[in-house]
Coordinates of C-alpha atoms in Angstrom, one line a residue:
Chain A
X153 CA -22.8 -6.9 -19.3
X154 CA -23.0 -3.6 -17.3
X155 CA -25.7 -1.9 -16.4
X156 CA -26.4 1.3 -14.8
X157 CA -29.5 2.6 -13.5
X158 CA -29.7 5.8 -12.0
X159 CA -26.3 6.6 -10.6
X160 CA -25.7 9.6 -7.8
X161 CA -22.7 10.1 -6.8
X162 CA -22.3 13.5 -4.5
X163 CA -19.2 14.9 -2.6
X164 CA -20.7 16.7 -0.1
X165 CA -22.4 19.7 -2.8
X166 CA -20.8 18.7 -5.5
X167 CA -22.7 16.3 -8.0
X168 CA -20.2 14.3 -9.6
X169 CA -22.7 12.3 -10.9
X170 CA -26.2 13.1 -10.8
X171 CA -28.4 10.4 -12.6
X172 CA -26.5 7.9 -14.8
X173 CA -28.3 5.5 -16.8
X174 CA -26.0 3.4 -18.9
X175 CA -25.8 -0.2 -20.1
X176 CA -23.2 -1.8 -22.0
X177 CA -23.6 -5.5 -23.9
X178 CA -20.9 -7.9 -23.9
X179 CA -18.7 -7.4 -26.7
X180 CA -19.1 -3.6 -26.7
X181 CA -16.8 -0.7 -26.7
X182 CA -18.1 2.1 -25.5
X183 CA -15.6 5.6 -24.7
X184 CA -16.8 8.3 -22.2
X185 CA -16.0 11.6 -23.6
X186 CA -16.5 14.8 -21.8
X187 CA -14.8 17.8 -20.0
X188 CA -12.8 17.3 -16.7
X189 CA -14.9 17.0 -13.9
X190 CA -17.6 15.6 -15.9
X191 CA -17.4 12.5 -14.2
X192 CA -16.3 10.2 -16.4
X193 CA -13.4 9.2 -13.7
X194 CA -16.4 8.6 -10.9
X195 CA -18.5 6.7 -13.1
X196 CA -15.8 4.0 -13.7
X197 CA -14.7 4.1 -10.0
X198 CA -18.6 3.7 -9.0
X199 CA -18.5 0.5 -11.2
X200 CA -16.1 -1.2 -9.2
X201 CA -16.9 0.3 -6.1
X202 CA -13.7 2.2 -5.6
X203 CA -16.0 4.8 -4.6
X204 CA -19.5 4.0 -3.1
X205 CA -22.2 5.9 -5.1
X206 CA -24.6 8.2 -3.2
X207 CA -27.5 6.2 -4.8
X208 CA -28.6 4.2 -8.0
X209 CA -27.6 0.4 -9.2
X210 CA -24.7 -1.1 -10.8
X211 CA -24.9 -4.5 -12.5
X212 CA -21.8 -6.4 -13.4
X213 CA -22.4 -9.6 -15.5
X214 CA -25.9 -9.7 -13.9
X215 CA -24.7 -9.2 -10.2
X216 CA -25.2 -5.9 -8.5
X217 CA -21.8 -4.3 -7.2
X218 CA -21.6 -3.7 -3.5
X219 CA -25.5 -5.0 -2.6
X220 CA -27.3 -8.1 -2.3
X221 CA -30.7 -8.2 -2.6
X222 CA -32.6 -10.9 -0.7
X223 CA -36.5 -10.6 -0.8
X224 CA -36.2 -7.5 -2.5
X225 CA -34.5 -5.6 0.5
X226 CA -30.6 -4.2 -0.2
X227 CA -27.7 -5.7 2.1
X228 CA -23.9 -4.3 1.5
X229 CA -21.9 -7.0 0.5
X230 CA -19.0 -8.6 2.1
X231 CA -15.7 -7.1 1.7
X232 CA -14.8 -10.9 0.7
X233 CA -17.7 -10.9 -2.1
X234 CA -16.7 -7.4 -3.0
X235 CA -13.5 -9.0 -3.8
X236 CA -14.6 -11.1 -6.0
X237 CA -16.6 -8.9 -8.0
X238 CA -13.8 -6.7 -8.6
X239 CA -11.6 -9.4 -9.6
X240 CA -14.0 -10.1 -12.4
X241 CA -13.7 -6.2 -13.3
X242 CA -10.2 -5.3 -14.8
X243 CA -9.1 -1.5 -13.9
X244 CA -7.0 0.4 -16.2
X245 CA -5.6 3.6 -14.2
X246 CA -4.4 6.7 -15.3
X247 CA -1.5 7.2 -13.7
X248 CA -0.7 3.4 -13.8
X249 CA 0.0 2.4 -10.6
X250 CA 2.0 -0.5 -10.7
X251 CA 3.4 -2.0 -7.9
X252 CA 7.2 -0.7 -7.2
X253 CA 8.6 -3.0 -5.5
X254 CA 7.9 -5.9 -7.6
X255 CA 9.3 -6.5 -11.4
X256 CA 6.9 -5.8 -14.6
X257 CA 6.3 -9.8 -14.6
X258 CA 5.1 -9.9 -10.7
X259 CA 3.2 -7.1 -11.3
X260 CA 0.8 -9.3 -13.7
X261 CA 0.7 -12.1 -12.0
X262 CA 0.2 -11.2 -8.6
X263 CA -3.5 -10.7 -8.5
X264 CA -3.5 -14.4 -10.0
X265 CA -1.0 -15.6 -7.0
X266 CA -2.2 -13.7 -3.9
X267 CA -6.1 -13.5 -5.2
X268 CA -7.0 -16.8 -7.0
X269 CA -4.3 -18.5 -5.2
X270 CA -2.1 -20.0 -8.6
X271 CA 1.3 -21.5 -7.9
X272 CA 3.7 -18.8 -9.0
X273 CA 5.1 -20.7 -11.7
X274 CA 1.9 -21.3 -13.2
X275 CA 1.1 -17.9 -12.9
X276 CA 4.6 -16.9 -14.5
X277 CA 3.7 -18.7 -17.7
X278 CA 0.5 -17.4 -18.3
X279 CA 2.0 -13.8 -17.1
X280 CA 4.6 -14.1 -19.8
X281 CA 2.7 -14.9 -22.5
X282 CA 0.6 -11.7 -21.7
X283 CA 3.7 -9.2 -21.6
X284 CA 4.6 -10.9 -24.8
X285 CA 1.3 -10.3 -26.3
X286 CA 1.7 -6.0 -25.0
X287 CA 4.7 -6.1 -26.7
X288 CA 7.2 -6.5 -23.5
X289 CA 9.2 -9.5 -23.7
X290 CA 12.4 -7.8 -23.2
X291 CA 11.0 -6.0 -20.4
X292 CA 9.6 -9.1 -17.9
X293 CA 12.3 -8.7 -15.0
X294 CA 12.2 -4.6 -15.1
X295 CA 10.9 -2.7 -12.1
X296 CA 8.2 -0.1 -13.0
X297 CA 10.4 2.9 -12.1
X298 CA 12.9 1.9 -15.2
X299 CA 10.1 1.8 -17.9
X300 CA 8.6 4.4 -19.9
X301 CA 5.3 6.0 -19.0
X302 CA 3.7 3.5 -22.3
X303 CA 5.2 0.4 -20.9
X304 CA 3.9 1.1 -17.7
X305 CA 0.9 1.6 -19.0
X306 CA 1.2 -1.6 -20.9
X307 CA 2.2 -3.7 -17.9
X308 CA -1.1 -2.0 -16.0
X309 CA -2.9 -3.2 -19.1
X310 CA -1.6 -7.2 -19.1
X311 CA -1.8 -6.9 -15.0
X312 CA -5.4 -6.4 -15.5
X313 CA -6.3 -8.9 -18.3
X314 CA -4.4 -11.6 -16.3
X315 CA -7.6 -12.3 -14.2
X316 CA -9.8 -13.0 -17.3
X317 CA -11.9 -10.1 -16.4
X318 CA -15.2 -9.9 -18.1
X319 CA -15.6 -6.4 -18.4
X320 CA -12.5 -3.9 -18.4
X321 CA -12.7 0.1 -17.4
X322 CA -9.7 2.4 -18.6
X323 CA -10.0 5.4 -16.6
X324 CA -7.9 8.4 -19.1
X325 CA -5.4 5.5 -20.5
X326 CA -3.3 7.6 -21.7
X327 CA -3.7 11.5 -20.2
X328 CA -0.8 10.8 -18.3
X329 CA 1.5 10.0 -21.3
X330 CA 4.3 11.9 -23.6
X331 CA 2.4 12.2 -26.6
X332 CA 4.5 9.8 -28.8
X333 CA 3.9 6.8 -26.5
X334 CA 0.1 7.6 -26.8
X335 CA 0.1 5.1 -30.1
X336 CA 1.4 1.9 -28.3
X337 CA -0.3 1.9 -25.2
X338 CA -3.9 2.3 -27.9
X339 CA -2.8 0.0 -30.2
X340 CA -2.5 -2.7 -26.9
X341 CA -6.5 -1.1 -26.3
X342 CA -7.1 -1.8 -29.8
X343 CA -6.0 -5.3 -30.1
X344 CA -8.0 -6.4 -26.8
X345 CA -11.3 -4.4 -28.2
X346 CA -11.0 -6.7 -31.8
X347 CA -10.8 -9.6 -29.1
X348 CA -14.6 -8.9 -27.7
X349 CA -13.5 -7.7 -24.0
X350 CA -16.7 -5.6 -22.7
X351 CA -14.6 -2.0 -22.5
X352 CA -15.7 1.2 -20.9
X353 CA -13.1 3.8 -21.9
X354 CA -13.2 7.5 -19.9
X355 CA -10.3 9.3 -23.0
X356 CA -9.3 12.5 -24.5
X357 CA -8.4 10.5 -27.4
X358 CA -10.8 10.9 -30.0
X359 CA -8.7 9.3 -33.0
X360 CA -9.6 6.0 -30.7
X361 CA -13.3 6.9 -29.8
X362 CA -13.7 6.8 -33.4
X363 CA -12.1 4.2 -34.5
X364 CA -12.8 1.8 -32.3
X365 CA -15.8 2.4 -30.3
X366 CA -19.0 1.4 -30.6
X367 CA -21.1 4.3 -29.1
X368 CA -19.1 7.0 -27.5
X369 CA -21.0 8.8 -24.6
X370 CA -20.6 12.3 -23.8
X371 CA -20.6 13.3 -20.0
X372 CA -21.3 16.8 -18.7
X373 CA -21.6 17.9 -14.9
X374 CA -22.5 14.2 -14.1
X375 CA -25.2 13.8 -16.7
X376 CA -25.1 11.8 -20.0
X377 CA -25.9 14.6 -22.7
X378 CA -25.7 12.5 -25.6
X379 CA -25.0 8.9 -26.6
X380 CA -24.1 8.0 -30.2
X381 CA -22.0 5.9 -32.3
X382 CA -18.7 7.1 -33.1
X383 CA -20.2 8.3 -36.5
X384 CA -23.3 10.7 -35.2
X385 CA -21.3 12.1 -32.3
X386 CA -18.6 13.1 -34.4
X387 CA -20.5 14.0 -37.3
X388 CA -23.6 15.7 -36.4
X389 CA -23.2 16.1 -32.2
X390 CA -27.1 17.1 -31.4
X391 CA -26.5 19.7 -28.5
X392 CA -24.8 22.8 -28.6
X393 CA -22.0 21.5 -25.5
X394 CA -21.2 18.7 -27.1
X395 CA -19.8 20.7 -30.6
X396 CA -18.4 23.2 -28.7
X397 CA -16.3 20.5 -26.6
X398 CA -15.5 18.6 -29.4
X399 CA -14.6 21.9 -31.4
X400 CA -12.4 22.4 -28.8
X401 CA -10.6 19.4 -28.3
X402 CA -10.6 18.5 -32.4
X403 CA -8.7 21.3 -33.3
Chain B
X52 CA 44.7 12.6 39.0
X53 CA 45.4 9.1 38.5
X54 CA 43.4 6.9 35.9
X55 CA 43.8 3.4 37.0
X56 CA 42.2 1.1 33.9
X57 CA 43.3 -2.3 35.2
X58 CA 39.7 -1.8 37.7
X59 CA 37.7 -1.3 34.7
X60 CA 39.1 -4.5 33.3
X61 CA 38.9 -6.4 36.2
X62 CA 35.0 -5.0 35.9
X63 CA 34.9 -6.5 32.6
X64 CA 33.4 -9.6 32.8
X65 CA 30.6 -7.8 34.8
X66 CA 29.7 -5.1 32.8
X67 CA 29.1 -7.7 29.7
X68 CA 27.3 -9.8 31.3
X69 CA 25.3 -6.6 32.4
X70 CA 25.4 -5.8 29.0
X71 CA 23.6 -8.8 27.6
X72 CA 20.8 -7.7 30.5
X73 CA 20.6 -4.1 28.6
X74 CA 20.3 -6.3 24.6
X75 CA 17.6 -8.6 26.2
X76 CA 15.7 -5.4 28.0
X77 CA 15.9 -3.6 24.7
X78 CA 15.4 -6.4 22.3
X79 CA 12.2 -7.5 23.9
X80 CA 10.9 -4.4 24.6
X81 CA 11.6 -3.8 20.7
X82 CA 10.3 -6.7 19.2
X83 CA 6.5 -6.9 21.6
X84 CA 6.5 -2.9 21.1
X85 CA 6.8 -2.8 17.4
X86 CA 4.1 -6.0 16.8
X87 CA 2.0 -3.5 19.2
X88 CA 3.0 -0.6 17.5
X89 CA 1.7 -2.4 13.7
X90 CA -1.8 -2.9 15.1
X91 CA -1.7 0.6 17.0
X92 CA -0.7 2.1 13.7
X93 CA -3.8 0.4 11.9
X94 CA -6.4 1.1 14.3
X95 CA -4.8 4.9 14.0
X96 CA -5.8 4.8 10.5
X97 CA -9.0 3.5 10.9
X98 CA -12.2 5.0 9.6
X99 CA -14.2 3.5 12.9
X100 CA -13.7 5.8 15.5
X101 CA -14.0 3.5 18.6
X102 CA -10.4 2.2 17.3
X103 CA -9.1 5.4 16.3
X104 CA -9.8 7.8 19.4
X105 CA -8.7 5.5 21.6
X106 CA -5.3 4.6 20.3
X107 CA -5.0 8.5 19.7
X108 CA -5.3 8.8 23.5
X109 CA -3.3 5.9 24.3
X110 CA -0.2 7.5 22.0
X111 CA -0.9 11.0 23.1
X112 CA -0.1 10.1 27.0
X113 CA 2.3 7.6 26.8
X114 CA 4.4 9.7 24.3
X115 CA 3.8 12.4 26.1
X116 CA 5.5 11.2 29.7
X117 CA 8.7 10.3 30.5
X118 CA 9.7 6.7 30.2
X119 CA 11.0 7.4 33.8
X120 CA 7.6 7.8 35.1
X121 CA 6.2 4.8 33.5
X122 CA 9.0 3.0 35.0
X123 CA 8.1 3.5 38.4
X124 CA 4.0 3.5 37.8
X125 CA 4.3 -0.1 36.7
X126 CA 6.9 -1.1 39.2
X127 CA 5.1 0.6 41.9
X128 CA 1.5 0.8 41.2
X129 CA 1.3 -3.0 40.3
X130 CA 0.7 -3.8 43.4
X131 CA -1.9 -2.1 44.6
X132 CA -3.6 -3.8 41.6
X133 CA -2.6 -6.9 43.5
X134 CA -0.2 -8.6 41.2
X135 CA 4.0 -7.9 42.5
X136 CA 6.3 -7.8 39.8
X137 CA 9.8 -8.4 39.8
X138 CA 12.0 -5.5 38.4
X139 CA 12.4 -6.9 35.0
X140 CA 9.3 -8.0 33.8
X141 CA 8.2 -4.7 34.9
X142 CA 10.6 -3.1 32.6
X143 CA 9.5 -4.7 29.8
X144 CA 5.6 -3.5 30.7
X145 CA 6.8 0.0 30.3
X146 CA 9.2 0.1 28.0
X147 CA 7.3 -1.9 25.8
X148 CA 4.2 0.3 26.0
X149 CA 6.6 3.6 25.8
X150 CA 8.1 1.5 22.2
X151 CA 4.9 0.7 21.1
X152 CA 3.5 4.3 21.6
X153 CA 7.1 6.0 19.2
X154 CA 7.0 3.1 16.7
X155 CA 3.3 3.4 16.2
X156 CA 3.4 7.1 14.6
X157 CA 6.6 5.6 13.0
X158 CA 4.9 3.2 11.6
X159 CA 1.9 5.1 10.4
X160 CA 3.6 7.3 8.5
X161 CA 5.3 4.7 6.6
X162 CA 1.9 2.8 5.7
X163 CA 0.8 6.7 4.9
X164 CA 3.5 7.1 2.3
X165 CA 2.4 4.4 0.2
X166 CA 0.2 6.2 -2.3
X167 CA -3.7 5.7 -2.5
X168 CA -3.8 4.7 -5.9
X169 CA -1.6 1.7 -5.1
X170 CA -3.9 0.5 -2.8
X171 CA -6.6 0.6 -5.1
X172 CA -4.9 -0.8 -7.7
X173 CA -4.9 -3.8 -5.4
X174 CA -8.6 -3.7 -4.5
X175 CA -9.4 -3.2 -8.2
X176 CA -7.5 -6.6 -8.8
X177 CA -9.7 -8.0 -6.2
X178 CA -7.5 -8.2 -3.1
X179 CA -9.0 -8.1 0.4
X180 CA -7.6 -5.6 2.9
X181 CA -5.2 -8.3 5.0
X182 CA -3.8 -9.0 1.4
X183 CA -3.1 -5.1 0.4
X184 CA -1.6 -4.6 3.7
X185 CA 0.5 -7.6 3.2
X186 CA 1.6 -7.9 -0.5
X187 CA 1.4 -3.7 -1.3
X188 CA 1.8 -2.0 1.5
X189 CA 3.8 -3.3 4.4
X190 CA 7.1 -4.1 1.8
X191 CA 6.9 -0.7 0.6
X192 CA 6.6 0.9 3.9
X193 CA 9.3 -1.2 5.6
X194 CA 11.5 0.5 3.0
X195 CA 10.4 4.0 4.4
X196 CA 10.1 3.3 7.9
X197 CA 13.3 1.6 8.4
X198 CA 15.8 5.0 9.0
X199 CA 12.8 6.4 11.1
X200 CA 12.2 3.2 13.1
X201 CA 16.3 2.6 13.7
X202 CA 17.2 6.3 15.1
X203 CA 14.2 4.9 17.1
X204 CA 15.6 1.9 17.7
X205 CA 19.0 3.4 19.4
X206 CA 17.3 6.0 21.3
X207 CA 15.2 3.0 23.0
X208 CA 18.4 1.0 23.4
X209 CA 20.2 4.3 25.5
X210 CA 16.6 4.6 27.4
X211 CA 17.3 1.2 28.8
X212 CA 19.4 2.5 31.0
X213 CA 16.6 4.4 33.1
X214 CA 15.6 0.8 34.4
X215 CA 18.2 1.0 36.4
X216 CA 15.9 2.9 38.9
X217 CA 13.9 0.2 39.3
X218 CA 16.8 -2.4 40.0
X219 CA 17.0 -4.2 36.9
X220 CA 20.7 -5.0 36.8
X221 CA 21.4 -3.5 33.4
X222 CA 24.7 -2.1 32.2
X223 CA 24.2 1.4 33.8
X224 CA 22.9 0.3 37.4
X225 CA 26.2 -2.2 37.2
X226 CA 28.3 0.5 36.1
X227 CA 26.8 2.7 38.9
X228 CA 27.5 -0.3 41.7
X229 CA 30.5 -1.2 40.5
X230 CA 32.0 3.0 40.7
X231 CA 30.5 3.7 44.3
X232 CA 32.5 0.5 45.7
X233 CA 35.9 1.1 43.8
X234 CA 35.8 5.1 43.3
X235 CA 36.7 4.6 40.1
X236 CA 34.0 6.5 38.4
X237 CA 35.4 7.7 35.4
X238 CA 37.2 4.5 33.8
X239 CA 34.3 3.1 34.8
X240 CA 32.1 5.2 32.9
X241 CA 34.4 5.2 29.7
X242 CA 34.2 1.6 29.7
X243 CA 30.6 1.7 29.8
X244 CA 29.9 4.0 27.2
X245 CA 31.7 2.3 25.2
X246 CA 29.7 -0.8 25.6
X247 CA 26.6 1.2 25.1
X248 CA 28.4 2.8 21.4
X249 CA 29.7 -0.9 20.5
X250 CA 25.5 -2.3 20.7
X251 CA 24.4 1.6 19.1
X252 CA 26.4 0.9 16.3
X253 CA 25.4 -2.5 15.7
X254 CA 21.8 -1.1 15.3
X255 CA 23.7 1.8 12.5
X256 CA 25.1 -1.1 11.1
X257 CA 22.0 -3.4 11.3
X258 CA 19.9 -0.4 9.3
X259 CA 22.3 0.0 6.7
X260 CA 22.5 -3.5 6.0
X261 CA 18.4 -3.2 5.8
X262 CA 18.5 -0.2 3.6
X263 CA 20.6 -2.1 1.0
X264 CA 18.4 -5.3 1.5
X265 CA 15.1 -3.0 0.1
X266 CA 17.0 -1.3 -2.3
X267 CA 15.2 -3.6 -4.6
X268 CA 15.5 -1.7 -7.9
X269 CA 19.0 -1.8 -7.3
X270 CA 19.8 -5.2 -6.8
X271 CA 19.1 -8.2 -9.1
X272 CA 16.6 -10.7 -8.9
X273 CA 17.7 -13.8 -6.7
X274 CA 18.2 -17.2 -8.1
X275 CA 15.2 -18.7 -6.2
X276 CA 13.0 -16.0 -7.4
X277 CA 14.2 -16.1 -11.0
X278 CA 13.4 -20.0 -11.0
X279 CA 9.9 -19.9 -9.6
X280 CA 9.2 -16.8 -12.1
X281 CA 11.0 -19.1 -15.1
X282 CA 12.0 -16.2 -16.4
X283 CA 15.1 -18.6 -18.0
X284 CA 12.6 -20.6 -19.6
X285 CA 11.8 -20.0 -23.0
X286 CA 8.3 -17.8 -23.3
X287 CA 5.1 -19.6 -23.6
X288 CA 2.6 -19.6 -26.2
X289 CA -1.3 -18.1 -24.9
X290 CA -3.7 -20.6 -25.5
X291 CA -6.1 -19.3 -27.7

């Protein structure tokens, strides 16, 4: 479902990313663990093209992100087709970013009004029933600055899945949360995993690496050190920087 | 010394009617500056610096002259460009370019305040740019613009007065005719100013008004918008 083949991504010195070769199959879980900095945050933004990758190929769903490749030469994309790759890519953020001025409900549903161009209404039913399933049916008509930090996240989370996207990225989920809202906004992440979304997950969480990925990946200085399932990275990590990071963060 | 009021009363009728010159001076100006000022504001922003340099330059002069002189430049000057224009379309030239130039900056840092990550949030859902601007950014920036934009507003509406040396017959070159033929400069002059603080506090008025209107957390949802949300409808069942 995603592919990545050899992804650079350089701020001026700095190597945020420096050779990435991932893929990911439908269905999968996958969580990117690693140090800050170690570009987990870069290599989801390079999947949707937030940020344009120095060099290297994404595939999304068998369509390369940001090129098009006609007789084997690279053309950048439309902003247009762009568009519509992303809206088939749902982003998870993690410091939310709902929309202020609109309520939690308008929130979800306006990528389906203003992007696939549903009549409000329509959109309002299917955006109802997705707060409902995130646990937020009280919540609908409540603007984003009177909800806690989890709901937030949770609206963020429905806002996303309302445009049937076939893959989803959750960039830190939950770094941004008090600790005792961490549990809801995962047991949402949870519930759509045991549903078969394609999920890429950049966390701190390991409880939730564990439990509900499928191979976890661990990221230093923009190179994949190790890839595992949850099982041999926790268990019996095979390089030295990957125990001591997880010695670190498991205590 | 005698003030003598009944003049300036007798002056009424001609000082409105002057007056309604000054609202169509500065409301036209306004309105053509500030579509001006939206596009000047984008092309500010731009990453592509054949829109961005020049509309630097462009903001850097006119802000950076007085209104005065642009007043007589286009009044004057347009001539030897070959077109004549009459005294009030000229106005509107400069003091539509000079509005443009303030509510451009204005503008920009409005559409600056609205955080990054809202913007991408909007990509990531698969907007286009017209759309972000439109559906994130410009309602949120409205909101921060508008206290900015109105002490803007009012100092634009007192500048008016300056086309008076170009013989648009607005409320101050009436005011000035209207003292040198009856010596009665000072009533005259209180009456005026008080026309010009009766249309200034309109504009107070007209941005509180606005200020309460995007106070959207704090009011309820509308009627309308409650019934095309149906959120008094009972919830809806996903389909599997």
């Amino acid at each position: 479902m995603i592919e990545i083949e050899d992804l650079h991504k350089h701020f001026g010195a700095v190597r945020a990313l420096d050779g990435v070769s991932l893929s990911v199959a439908a269905g999968e879980v996958v969580c990117l663990i690693g140090p800050s900095g170690s570009g987990k945050s870069t290599l989801l933004r390079c999947i949707n093209f937030l940020e344009e990758p120095t060099s290297g190929v994404v595939r999304v769903n068998g369509k390369r992100v940001g090129w098009e490749e006609h007789d084997g030469r690279a053309r950048r994309v439309s902003s247009a087709e762009l568009a519509r790759t992303r809206a088939e890519i749902g982003m998870v953020f993690q410091h939310f970013y709902l929309w202020p001025h609109m309520i939690a409900l308008e929130n979800v549903i306006e990528g389906l009004v203003t992007v696939k161009g549903m009549r409000v209404s329509e959109a309002a039913a299917k955006g109802r029933a997705l707060l409902e399933k995130v646990g937020l049916t009280d919540k609908m008509e409540t603007y984003p600055e009177h909800l806690s930090g989890g709901q937030r996240q949770r609206v963020a989370i429905a806002r996303a899945l309302a445009m049937d996207p076939r893959v989803m990225l959750f960039d830190e989920p939950t770094s941004s949360l008090d600790p005792e809202l961490v549990g809801e906004v995962l047991r949402v992440m949870e519930q759509v995993a045991g549903e078969g979304m394609t999920m890429l997950v950049a966390t701190h969480e390991m409880g939730f690496a564990r439990k509900a990925a499928d191979r976890v990946v661990f990221l230093d200085q923009g190179r994949i050190l190790e890839v595992g399932t949850p099982k041999e990275i926790f268990g019996r990590p095979r390089h030295e920087r990957t125990r001591r990071f997880l010695e670190k963060i498991l205590v | 010394m005698q003030l003598d009021f009944g003049v300036a009363w007798k002056y009424l009728p001609f000082l409105l009617q002057a007056a309604l010159m000054t609202i169509a001076l500065t409301v036209l100006s306004q309105a053509l500056g500030t579509i001006a000022a939206f596009f000047l504001a984008l092309a500010r922003m731009s990453p592509r610096a054949w829109l961005r340099r020049p509309t630097i330059a462009y903001i850097w002069v006119v802000r950076g002259t007085p209104l005065l002189l642009h007043l007589f430049f286009v009044y004057y000057a347009a001539p030897a460009f070959g077109v004549t224009l009459d005294a009030f379309p000229a106005a509107i030239i400069a003091m539509s370019a000079s509005a443009a130039a303030y509510n451009a900056e204005i503008i920009r840092a409005g559409l600056q305040a609205v955080h990054r990550g809202q913007v991408e949030a909007a990509y990531a859902v698969g907007m286009r740019y017209g759309q972000v601007v439109r559906r994130i950014i410009v309602p949120q920036a409205v909101r921060i613009i508008i206290p900015s934009y109105m002490g803007n507003a009012i100092s634009h509406t007192k500048n008016s007065s300056l086309a008076s040396v170009i013989t648009v017959p607005e409320l101050m070159l009436t005011a000035q005719m209207i003292y040198s033929s009856t010596y009665r400069a000072i009533e005259i002059l209180t009456v005026t100013g008080a026309i010009y603080l009766v249309l200034t506090s309109c504009l107070s008025a007209l941005q509180m008004y606005c200020e309460r209107l995007t106070a959207y957390e704090q009011r309820g949802l509308g009627g309308g918008r409650r019934r095309r949300l149906r959120l008094d409808e009972p919830l809806p069942t996903l389909p599997a």
